[in-house]
mmCIF file of C-alpha atoms in Angstrom:
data_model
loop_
_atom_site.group_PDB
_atom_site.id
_atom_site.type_symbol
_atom_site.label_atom_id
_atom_site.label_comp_id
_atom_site.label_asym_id
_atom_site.label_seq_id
_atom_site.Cartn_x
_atom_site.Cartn_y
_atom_site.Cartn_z
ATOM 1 C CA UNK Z 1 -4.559 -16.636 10.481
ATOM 2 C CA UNK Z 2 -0.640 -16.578 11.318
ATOM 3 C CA UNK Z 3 -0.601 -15.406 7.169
ATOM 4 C CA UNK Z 4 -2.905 -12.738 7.553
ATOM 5 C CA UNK Z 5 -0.940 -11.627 10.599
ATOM 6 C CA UNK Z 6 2.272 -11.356 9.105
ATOM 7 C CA UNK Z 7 1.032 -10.160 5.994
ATOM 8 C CA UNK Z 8 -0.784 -6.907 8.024
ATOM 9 C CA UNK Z 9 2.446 -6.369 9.832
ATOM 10 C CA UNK Z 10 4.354 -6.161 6.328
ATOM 11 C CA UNK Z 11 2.015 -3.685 5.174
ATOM 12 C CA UNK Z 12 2.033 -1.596 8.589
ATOM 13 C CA UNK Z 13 6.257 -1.270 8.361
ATOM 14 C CA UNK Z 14 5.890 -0.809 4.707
ATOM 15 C CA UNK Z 15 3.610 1.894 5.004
ATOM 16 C CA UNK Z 16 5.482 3.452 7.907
ATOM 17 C CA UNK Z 17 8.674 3.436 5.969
ATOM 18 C CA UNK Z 18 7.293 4.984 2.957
ATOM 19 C CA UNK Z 19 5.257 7.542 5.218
ATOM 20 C CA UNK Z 20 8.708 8.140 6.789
ATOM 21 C CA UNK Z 21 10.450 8.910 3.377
ATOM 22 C CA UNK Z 22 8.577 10.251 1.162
ATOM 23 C CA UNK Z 23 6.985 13.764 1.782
ATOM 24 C CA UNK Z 24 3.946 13.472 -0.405
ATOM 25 C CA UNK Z 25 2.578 10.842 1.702
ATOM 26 C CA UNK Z 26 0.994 12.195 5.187
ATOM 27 C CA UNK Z 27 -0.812 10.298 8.393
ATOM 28 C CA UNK Z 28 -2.284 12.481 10.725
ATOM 29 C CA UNK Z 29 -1.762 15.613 10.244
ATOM 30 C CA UNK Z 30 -3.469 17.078 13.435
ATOM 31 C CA UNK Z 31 -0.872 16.059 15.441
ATOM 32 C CA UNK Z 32 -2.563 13.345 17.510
ATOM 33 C CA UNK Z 33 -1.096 10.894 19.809
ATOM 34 C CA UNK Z 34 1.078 8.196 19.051
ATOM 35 C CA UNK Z 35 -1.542 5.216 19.470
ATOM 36 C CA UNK Z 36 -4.358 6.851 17.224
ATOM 37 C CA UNK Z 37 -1.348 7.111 14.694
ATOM 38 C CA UNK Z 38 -0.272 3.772 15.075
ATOM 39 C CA UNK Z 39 -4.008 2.232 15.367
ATOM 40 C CA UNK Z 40 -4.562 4.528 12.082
ATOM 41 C CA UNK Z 41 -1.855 2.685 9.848
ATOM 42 C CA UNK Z 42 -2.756 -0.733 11.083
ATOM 43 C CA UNK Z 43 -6.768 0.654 9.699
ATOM 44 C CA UNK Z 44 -4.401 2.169 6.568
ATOM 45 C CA UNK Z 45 -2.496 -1.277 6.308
ATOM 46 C CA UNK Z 46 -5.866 -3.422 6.633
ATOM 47 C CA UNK Z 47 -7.475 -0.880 3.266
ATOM 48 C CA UNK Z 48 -4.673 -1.364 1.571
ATOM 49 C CA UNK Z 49 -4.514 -5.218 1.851
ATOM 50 C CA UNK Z 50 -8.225 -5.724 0.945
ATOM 51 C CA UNK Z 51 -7.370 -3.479 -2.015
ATOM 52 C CA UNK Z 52 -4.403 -5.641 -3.139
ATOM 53 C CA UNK Z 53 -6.670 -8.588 -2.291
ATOM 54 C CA UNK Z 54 -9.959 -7.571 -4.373
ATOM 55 C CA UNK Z 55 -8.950 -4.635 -7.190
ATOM 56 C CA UNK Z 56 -5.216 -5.554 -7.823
ATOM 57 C CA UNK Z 57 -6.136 -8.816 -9.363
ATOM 58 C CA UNK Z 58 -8.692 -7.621 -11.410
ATOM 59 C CA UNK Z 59 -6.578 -4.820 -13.087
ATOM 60 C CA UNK Z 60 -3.692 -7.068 -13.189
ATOM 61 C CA UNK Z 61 -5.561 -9.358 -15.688
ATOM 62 C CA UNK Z 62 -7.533 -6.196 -17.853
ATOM 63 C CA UNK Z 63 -3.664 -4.867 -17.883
ATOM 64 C CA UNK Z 64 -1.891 -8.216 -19.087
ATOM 65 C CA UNK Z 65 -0.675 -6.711 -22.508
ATOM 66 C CA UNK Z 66 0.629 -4.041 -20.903
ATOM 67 C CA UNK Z 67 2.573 -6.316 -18.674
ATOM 68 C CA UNK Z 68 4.188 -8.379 -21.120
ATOM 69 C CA UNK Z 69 4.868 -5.189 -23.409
ATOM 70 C CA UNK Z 70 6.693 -3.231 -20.378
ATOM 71 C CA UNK Z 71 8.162 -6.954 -19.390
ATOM 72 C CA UNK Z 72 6.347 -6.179 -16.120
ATOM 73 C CA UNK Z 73 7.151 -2.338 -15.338
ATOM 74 C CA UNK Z 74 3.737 -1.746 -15.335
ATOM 75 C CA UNK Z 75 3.536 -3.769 -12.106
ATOM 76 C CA UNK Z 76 4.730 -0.090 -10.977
ATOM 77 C CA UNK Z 77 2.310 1.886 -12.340
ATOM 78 C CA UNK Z 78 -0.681 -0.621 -11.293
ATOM 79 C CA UNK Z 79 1.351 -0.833 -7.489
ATOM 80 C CA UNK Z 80 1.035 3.474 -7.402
ATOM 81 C CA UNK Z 81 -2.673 3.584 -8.506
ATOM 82 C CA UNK Z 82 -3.332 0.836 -5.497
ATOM 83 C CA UNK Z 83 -1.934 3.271 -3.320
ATOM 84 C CA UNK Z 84 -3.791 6.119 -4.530
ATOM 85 C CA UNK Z 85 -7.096 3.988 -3.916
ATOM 86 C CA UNK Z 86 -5.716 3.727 -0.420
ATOM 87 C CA UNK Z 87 -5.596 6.710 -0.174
ATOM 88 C CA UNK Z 88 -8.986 8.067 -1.927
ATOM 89 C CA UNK Z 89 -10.706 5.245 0.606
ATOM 90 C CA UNK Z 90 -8.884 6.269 3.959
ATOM 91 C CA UNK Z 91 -10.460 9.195 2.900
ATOM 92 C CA UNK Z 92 -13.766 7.684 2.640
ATOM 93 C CA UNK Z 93 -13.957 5.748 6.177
ATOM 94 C CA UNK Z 94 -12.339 9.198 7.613
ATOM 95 C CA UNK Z 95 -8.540 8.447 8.340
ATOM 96 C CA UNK Z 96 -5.809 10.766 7.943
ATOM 97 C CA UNK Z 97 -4.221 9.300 5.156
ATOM 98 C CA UNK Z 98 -3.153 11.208 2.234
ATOM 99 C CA UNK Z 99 -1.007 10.637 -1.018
ATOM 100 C CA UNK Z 100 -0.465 13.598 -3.147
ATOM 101 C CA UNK Z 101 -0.143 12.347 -6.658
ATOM 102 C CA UNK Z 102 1.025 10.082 -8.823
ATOM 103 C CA UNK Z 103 4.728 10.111 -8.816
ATOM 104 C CA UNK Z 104 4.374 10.733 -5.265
ATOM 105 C CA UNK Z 105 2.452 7.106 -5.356
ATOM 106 C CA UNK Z 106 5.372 5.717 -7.361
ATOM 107 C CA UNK Z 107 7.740 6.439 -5.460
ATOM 108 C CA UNK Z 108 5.924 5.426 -2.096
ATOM 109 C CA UNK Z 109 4.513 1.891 -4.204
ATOM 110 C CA UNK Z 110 8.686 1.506 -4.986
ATOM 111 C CA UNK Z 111 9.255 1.966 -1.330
ATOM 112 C CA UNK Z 112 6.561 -0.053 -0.361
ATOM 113 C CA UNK Z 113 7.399 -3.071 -2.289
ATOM 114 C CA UNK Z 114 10.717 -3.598 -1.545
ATOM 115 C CA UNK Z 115 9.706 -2.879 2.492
ATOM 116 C CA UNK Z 116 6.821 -5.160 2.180
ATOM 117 C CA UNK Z 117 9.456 -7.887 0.532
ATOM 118 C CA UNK Z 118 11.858 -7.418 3.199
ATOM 119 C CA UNK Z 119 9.156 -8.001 6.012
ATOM 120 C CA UNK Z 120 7.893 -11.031 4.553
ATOM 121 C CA UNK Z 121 11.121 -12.505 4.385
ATOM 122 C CA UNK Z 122 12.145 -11.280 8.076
ATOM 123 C CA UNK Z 123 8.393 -13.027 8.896
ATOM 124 C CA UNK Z 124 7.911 -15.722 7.287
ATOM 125 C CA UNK Z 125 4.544 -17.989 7.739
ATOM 126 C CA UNK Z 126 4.343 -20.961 8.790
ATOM 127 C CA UNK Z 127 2.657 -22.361 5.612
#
């Protein structure tokens, strides 16, 4: 559970950092309060962890030559599409999350992976 906990938080300062940053990636754009924003990326950080739990593994292993023949830059590319699914599925369960294309993805799936690094070193488990 502690895991989960810590790996959630990642995510939500991750997310915030990149949402920060980069200006093609939007929360809320209706100008609500501060807790439906911040309850909104923790729903945004849970989506995108169930998507790097159940699709990123699966396109990681169709993708494996493409790996090893980019020496693992792909892991960018495949890290930005994750992000647009984020997006496309906020959409879906109606949060105001938005990413507005791909290099806009990149970038935020650069920020967001070095962020996300950070935090799990700052918070480690107890495992």
């Amino acid at each position: 559970m502690t895991n989960f906990v810590v790996k959630t938080l990642a995510n939500v300062a991750a997310l915030a950092v990149a949402i920060w940053l980069v200006a093609g990636i939007t929360l809320d754009e209706d100008g609500n309060s501060t807790g439906k924003r911040v309850l909104t990326l923790i729903l945004v950080a849970l989506v995108f962890g169930l998507v790097n739990l159940i699709v990123k593994p699966v396109v990681k292993l169709f993708s494996f030559p493409l790996f090893i023949l980019t020496l693992g830059l792909f892991t960018l590319v495949v890290n930005a599409l994750m992000l647009l699914l984020t997006s496309w599925l906020a959409e879906q369960f109606d949060l105001s999350f938005h990413v507005e294309g791909f290099w806009t993805a990149a970038i935020g799936a650069l920020i967001i992976s070095v962020v996300s690094w950070a935090a799990n070193l700052a918070l480690p488990d107890k495992n």
